[in-house]
PDB file of C-alpha atoms in Angstrom:
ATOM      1  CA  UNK A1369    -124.848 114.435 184.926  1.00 78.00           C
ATOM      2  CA  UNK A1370    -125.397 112.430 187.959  1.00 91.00           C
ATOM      3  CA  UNK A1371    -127.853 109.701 188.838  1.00 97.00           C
ATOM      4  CA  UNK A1372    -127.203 109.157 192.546  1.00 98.00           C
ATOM      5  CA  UNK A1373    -128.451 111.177 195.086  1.00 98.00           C
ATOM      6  CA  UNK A1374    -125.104 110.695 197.058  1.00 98.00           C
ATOM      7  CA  UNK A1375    -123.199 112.452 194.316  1.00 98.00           C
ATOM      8  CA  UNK A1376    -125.544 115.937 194.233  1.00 98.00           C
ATOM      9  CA  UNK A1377    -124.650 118.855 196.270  1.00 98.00           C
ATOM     10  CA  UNK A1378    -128.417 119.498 198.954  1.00 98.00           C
ATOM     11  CA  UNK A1379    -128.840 122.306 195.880  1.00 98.00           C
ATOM     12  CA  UNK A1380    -128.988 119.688 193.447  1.00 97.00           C
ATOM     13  CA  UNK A1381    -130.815 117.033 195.334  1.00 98.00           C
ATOM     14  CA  UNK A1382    -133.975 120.083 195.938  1.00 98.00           C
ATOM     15  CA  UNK A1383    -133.730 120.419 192.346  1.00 97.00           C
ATOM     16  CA  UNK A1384    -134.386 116.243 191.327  1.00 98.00           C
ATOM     17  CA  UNK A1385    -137.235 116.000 193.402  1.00 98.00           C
ATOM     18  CA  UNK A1386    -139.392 117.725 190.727  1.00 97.00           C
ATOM     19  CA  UNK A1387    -137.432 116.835 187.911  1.00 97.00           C
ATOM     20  CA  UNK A1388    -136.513 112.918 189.338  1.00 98.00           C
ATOM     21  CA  UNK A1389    -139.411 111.931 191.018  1.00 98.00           C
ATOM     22  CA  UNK A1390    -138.198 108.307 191.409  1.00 98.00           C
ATOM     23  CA  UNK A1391    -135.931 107.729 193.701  1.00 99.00           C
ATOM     24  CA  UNK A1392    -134.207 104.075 193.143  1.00 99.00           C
ATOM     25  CA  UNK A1393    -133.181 102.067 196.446  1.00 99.00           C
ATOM     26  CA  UNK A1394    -130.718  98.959 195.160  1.00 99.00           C
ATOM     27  CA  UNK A1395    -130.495  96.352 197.944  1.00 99.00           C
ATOM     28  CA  UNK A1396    -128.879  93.497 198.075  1.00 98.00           C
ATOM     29  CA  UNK A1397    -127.064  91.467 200.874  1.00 98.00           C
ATOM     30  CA  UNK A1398    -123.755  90.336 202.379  1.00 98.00           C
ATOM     31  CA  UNK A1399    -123.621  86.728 202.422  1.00 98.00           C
ATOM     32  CA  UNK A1400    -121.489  83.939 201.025  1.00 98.00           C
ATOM     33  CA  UNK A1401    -121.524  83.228 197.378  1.00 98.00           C
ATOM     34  CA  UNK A1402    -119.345  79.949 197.460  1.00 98.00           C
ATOM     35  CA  UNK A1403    -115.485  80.190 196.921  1.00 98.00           C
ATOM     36  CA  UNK A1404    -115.148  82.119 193.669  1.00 98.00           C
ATOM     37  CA  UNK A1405    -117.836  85.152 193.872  1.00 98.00           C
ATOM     38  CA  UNK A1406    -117.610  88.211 196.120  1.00 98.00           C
ATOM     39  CA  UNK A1407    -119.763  88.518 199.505  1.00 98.00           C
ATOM     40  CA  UNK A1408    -121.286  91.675 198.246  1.00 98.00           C
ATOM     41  CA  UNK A1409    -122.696  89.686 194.809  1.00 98.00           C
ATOM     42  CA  UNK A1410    -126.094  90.583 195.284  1.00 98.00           C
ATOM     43  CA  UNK A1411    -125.787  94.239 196.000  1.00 98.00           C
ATOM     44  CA  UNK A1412    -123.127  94.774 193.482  1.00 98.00           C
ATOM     45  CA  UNK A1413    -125.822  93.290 190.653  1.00 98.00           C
ATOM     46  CA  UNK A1414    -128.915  95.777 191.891  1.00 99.00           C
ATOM     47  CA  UNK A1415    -126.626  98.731 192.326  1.00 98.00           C
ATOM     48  CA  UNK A1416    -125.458  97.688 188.016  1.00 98.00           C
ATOM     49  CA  UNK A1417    -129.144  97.075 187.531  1.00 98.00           C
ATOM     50  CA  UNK A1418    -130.223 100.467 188.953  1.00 98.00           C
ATOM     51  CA  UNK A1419    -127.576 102.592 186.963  1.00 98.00           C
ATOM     52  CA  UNK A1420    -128.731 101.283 184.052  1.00 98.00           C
ATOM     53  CA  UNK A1421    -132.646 101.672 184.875  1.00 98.00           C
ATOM     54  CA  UNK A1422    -131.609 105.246 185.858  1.00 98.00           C
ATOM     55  CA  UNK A1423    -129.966 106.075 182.833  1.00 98.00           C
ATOM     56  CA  UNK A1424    -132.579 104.553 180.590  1.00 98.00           C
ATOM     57  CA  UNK A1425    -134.827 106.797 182.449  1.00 98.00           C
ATOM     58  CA  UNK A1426    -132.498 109.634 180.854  1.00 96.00           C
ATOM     59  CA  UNK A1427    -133.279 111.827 184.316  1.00 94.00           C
ATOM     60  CA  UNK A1428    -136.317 110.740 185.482  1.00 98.00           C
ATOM     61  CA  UNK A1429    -134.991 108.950 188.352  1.00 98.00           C
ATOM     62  CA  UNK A1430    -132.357 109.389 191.246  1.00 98.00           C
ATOM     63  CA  UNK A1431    -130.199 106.438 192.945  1.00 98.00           C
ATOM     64  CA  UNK A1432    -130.995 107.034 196.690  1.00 98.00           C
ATOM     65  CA  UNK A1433    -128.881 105.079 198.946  1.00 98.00           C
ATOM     66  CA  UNK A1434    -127.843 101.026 198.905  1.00 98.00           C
ATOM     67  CA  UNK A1435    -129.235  98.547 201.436  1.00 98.00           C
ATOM     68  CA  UNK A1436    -126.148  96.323 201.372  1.00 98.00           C
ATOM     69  CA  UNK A1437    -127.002  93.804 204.137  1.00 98.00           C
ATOM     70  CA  UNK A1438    -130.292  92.084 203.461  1.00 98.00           C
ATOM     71  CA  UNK A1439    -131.809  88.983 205.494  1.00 98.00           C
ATOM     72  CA  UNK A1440    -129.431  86.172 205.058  1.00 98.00           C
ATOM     73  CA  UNK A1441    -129.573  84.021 208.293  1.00 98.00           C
ATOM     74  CA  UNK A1442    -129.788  81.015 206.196  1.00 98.00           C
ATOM     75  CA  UNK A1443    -126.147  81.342 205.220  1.00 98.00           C
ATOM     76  CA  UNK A1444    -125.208  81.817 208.639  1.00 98.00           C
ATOM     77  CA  UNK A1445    -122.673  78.866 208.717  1.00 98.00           C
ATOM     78  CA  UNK A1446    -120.455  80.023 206.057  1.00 98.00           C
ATOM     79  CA  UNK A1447    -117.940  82.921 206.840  1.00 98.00           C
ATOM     80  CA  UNK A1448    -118.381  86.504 206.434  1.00 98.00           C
ATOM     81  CA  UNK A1449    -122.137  86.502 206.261  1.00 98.00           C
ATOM     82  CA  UNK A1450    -124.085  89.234 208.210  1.00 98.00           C
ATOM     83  CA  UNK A1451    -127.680  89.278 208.403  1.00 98.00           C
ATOM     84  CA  UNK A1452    -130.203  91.361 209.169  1.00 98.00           C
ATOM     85  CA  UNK A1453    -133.458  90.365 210.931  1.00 98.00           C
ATOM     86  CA  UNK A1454    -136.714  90.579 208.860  1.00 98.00           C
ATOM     87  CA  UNK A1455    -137.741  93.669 211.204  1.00 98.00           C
ATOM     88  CA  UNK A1456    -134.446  95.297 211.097  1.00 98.00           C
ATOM     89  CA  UNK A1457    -134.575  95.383 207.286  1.00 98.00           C
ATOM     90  CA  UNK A1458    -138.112  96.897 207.533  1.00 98.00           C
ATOM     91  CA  UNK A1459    -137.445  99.948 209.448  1.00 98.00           C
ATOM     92  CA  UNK A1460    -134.258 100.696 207.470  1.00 98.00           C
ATOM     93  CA  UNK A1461    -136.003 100.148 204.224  1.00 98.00           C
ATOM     94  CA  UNK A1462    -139.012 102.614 205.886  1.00 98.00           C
ATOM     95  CA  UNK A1463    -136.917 105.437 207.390  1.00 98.00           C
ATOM     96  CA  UNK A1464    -135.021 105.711 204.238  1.00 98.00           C
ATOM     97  CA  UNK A1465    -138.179 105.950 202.616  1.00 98.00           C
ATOM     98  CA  UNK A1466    -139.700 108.702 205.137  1.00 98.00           C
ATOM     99  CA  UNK A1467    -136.537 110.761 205.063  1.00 98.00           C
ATOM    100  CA  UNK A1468    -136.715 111.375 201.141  1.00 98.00           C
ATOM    101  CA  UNK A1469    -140.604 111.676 201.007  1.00 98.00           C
ATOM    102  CA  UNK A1470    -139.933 114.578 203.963  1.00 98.00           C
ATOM    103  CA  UNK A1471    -138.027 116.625 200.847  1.00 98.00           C
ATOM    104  CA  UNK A1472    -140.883 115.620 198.250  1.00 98.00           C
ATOM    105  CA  UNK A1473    -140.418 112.113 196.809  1.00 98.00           C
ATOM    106  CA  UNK A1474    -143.752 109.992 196.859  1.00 98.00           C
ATOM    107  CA  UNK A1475    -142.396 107.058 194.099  1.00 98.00           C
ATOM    108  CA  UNK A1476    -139.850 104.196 195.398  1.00 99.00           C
ATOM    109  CA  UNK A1477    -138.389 101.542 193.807  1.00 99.00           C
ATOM    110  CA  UNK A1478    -136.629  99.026 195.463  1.00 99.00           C
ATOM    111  CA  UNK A1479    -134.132  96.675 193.145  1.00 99.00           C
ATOM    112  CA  UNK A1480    -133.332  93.551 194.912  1.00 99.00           C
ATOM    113  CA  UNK A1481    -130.645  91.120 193.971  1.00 98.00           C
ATOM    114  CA  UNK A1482    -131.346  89.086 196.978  1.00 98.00           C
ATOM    115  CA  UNK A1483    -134.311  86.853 197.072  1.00 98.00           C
ATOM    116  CA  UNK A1484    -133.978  86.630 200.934  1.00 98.00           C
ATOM    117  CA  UNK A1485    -135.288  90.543 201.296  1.00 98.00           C
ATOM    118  CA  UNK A1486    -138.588  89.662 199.317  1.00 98.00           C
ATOM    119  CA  UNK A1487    -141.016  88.758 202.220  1.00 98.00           C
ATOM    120  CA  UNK A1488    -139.706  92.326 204.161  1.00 98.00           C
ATOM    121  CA  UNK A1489    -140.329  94.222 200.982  1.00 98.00           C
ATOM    122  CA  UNK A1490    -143.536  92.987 200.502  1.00 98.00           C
ATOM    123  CA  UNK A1491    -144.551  93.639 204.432  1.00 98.00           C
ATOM    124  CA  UNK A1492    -143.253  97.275 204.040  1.00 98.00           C
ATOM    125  CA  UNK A1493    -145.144  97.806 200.938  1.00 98.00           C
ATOM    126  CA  UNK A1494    -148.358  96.810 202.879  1.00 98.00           C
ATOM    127  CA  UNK A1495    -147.700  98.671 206.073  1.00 98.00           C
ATOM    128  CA  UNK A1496    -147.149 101.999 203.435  1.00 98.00           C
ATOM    129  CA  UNK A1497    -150.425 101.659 202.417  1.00 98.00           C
ATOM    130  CA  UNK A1498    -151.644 102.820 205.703  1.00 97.00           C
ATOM    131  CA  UNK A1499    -148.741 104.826 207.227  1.00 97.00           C
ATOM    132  CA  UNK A1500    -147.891 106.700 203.958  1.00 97.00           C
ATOM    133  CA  UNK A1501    -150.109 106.238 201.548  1.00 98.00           C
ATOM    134  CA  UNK A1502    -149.394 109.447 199.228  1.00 98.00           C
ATOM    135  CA  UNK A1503    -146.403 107.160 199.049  1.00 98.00           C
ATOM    136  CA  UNK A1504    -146.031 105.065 196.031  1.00 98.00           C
ATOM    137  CA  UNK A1505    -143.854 101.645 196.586  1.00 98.00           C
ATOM    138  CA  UNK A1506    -143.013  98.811 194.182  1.00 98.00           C
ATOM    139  CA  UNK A1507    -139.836  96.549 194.639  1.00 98.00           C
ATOM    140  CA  UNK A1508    -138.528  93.638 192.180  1.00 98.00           C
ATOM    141  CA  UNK A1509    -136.117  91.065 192.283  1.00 98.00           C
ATOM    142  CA  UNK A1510    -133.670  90.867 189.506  1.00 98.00           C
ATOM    143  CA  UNK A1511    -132.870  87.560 187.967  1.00 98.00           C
ATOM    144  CA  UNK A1512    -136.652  86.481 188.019  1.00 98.00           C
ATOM    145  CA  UNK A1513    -136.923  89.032 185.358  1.00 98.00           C
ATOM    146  CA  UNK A1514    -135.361  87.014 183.344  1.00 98.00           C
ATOM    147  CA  UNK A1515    -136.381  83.815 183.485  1.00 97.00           C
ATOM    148  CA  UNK A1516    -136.802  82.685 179.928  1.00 97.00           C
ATOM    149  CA  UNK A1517    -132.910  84.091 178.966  1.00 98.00           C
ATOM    150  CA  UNK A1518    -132.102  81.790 182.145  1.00 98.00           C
ATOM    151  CA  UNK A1519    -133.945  78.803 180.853  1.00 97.00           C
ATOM    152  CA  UNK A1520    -132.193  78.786 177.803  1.00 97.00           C
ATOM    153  CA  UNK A1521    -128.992  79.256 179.132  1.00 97.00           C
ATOM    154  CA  UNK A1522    -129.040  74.999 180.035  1.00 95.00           C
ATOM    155  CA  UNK A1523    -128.964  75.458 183.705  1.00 98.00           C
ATOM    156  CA  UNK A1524    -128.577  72.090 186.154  1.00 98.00           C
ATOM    157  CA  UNK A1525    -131.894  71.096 187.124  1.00 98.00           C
ATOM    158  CA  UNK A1526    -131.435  72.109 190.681  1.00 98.00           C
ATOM    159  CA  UNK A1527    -129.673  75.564 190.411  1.00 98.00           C
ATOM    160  CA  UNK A1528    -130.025  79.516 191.597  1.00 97.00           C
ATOM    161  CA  UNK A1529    -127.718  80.904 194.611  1.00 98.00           C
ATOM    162  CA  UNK A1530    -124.233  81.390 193.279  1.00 98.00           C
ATOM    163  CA  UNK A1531    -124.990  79.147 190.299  1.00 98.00           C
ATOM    164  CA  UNK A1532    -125.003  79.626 186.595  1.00 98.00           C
ATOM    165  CA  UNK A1533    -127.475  82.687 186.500  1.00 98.00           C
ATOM    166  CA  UNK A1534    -125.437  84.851 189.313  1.00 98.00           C
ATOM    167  CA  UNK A1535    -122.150  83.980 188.031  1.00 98.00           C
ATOM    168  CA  UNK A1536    -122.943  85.423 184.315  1.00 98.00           C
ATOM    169  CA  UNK A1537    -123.871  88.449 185.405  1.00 99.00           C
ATOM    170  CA  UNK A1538    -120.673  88.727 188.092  1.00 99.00           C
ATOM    171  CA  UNK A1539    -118.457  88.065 185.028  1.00 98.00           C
ATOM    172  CA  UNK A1540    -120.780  90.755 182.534  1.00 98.00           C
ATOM    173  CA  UNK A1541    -120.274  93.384 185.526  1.00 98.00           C
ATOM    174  CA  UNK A1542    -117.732  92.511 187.624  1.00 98.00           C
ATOM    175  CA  UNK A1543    -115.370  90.242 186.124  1.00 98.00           C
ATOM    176  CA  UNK A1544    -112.653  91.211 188.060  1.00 98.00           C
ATOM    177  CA  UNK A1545    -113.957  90.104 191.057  1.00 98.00           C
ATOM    178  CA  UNK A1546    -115.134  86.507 190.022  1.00 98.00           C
ATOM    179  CA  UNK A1547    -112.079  83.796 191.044  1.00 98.00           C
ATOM    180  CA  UNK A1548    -112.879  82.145 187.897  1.00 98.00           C
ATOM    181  CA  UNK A1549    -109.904  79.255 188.548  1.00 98.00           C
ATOM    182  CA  UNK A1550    -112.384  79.044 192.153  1.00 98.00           C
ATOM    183  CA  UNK A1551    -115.425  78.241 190.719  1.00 98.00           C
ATOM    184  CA  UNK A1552    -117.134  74.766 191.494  1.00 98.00           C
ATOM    185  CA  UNK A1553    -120.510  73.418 191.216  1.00 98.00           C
ATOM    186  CA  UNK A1554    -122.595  72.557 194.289  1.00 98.00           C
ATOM    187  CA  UNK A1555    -125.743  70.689 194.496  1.00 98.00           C
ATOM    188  CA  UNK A1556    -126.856  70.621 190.311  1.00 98.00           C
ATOM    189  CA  UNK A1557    -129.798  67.573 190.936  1.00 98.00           C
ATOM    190  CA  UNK A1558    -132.436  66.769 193.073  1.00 98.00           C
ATOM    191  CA  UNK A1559    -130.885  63.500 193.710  1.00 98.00           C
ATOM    192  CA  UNK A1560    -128.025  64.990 195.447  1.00 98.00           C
ATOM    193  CA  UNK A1561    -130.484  66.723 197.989  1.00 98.00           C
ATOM    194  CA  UNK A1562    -131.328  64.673 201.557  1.00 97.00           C
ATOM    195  CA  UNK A1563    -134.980  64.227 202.179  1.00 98.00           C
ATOM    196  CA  UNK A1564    -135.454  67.062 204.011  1.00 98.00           C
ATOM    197  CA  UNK A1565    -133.787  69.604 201.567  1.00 98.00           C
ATOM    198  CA  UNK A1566    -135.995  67.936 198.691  1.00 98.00           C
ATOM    199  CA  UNK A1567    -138.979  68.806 200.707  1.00 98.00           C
ATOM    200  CA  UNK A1568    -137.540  72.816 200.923  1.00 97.00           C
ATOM    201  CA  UNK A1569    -137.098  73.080 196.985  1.00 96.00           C
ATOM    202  CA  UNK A1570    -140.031  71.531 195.848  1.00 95.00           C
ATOM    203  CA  UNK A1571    -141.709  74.117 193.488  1.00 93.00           C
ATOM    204  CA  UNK A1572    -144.303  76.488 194.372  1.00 93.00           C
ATOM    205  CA  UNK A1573    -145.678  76.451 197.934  1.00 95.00           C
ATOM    206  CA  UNK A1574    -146.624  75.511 200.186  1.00 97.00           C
ATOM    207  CA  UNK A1575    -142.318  76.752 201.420  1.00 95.00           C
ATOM    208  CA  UNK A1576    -140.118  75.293 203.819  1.00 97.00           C
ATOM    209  CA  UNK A1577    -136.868  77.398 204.380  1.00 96.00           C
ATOM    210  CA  UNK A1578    -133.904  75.406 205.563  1.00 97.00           C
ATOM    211  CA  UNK A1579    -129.995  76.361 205.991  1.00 97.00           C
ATOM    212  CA  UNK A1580    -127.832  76.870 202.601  1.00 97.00           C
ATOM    213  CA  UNK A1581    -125.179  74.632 204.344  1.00 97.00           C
ATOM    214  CA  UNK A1582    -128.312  71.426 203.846  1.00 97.00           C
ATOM    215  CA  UNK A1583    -129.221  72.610 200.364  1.00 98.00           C
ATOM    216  CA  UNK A1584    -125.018  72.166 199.284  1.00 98.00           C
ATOM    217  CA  UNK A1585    -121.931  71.543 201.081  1.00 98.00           C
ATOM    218  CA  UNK A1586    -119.874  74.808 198.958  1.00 98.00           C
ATOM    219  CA  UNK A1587    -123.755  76.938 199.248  1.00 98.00           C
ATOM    220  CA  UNK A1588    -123.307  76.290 195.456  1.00 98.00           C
ATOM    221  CA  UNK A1589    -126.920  75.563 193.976  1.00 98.00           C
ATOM    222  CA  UNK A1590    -125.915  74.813 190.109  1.00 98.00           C
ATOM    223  CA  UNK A1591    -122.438  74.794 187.978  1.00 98.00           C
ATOM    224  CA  UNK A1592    -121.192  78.532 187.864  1.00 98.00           C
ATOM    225  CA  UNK A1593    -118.546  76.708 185.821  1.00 98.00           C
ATOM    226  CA  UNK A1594    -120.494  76.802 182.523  1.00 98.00           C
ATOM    227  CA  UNK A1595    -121.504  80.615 182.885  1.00 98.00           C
ATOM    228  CA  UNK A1596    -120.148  83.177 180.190  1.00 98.00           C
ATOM    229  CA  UNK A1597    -120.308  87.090 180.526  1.00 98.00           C
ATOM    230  CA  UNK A1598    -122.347  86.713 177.437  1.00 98.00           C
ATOM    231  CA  UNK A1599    -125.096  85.000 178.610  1.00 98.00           C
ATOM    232  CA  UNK A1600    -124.812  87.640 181.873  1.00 98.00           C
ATOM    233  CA  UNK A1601    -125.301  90.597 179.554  1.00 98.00           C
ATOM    234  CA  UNK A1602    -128.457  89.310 178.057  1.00 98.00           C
ATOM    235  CA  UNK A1603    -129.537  88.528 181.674  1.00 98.00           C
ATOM    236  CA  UNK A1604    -128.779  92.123 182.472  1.00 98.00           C
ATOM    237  CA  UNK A1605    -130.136  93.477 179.663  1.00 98.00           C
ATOM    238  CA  UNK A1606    -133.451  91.635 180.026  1.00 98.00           C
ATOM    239  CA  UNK A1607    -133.894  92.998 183.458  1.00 99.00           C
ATOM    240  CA  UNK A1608    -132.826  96.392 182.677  1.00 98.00           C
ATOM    241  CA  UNK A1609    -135.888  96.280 179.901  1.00 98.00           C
ATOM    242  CA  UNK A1610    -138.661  94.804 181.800  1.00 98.00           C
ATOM    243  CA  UNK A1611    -138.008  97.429 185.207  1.00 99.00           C
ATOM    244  CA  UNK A1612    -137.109 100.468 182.566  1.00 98.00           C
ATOM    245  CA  UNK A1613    -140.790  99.520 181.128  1.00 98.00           C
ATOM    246  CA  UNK A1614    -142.465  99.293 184.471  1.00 98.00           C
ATOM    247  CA  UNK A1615    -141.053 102.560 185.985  1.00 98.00           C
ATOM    248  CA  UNK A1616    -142.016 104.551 182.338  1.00 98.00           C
ATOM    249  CA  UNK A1617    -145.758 103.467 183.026  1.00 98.00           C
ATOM    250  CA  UNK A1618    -145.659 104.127 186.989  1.00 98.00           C
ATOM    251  CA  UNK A1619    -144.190 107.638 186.163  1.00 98.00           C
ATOM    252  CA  UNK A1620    -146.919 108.598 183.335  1.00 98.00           C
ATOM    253  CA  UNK A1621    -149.813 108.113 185.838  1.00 97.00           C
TER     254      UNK A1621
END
């Protein structure tokens, strides 16, 4: 049995729209994640996130298709990032939508493992609400989910992209394509941060977004060093639980 849409024959796709009626749309982006983790990091963990969702769901879900460039200009300066703009993202993330609620689907859920696509998922849920609204759209980030496993994982007081967090779950799902003998930490304390960059990650709002290359010289924001697949599988499985949870209630009403 098959989750994702792209596997089904058109037979078997007419078919999950009754018995799936959530279709899952992973996104994620393609952007530097300092020299030891993979450009695609962030779609690789929402496509591992929704398998798992989708399985837990024993049926009740399909995997539609990834959105595997996200909005990433503020990693620009490093090689092999591509971005998308904010309203590029929209209308990809909306005609996806409108194509599979043509065959029947009214329930989307978007699985983000980039926090750079948040803003655009929140502006398409809005416009929904008045272009589609038999539609039914909800989005989440991933590691967020899983805050309090993070917290207790001893994480460097300034910390996030490509830090201690990411790299545990890269080495849980994808060890073979974390340089481990690469990894280095970047900026790990406020103190390290110029004035301006101190201003951008003060907590809460009101939010100032500057380039990755001011925030750390590697776009390292912690010490992936310290990360263990172990503490990436209770990451993983934290998330898994609290979207598995959500999309259980969303699909009883």
């Amino acid at each position: 049995m098959t989750f994702k849409l792209a596997e089904m024959t058109t037979v078997e796709a007419a078919a999950a729209v009754r018995t799936s009626p959530l279709v899952i749309l992973p996104a994620g982006a393609y952007e530097q994640h300092g020299p030891g983790m993979p450009i695609a990091t962030d779609t690789l963990r929402a496509e591992a996130v929704a398998e798992r969702v989708a399985a837990e769901l024993g049926g009740s879900a399909v995997i539609g298709p990834s959105l595997p460039v996200g909005v990433s200009p503020h990693h620009l300066a490093f090689a092999g990032t591509v971005t998308l703009t904010t309203g590029t993202l929209a209308a990809l993330v909306r005609e996806y939508v409108g194509s599979l609620r043509r065959h029947g689907w009214r329930k989307f859920l978007v699985i983000t493992g980039h926090g750079g696509n948040n803003a655009t998922l929140t502006t398409v849920a809005q416009d929904l609400l008045t272009s589609h609204p038999d539609v039914g759209f909800a989005w989440t980030p991933v590691t967020a989910l899983a805050s309090e496993v993070v917290a207790d994982m001893g994480v460097s007081e300034v910390h996030g992209h490509s830090g201690e967090a990411e790299t545990a779950q890269m080495l849980h799902l994808a060890p073979g394509l974390v340089h481990r003998d690469r990894l280095a930490a970047g900026t790990t304390a406020t103190a390290q941060l110029d004035p301006l960059a101190k201003v951008a990650r003060r907590p809460g709002h009101p939010s100032l977004t500057v380039p990755y290359d001011r925030l750390a010289a590697n776009g390292v924001l912690g010490d992936p060093r310290t990360a263990t697949p172990e503490d990436g599988a209770a990451i993983v499985a934290a998330v898994v639980t609290r979207i598995t949870g959500f999309a259980k209630e969303w699909l009883a009403t």
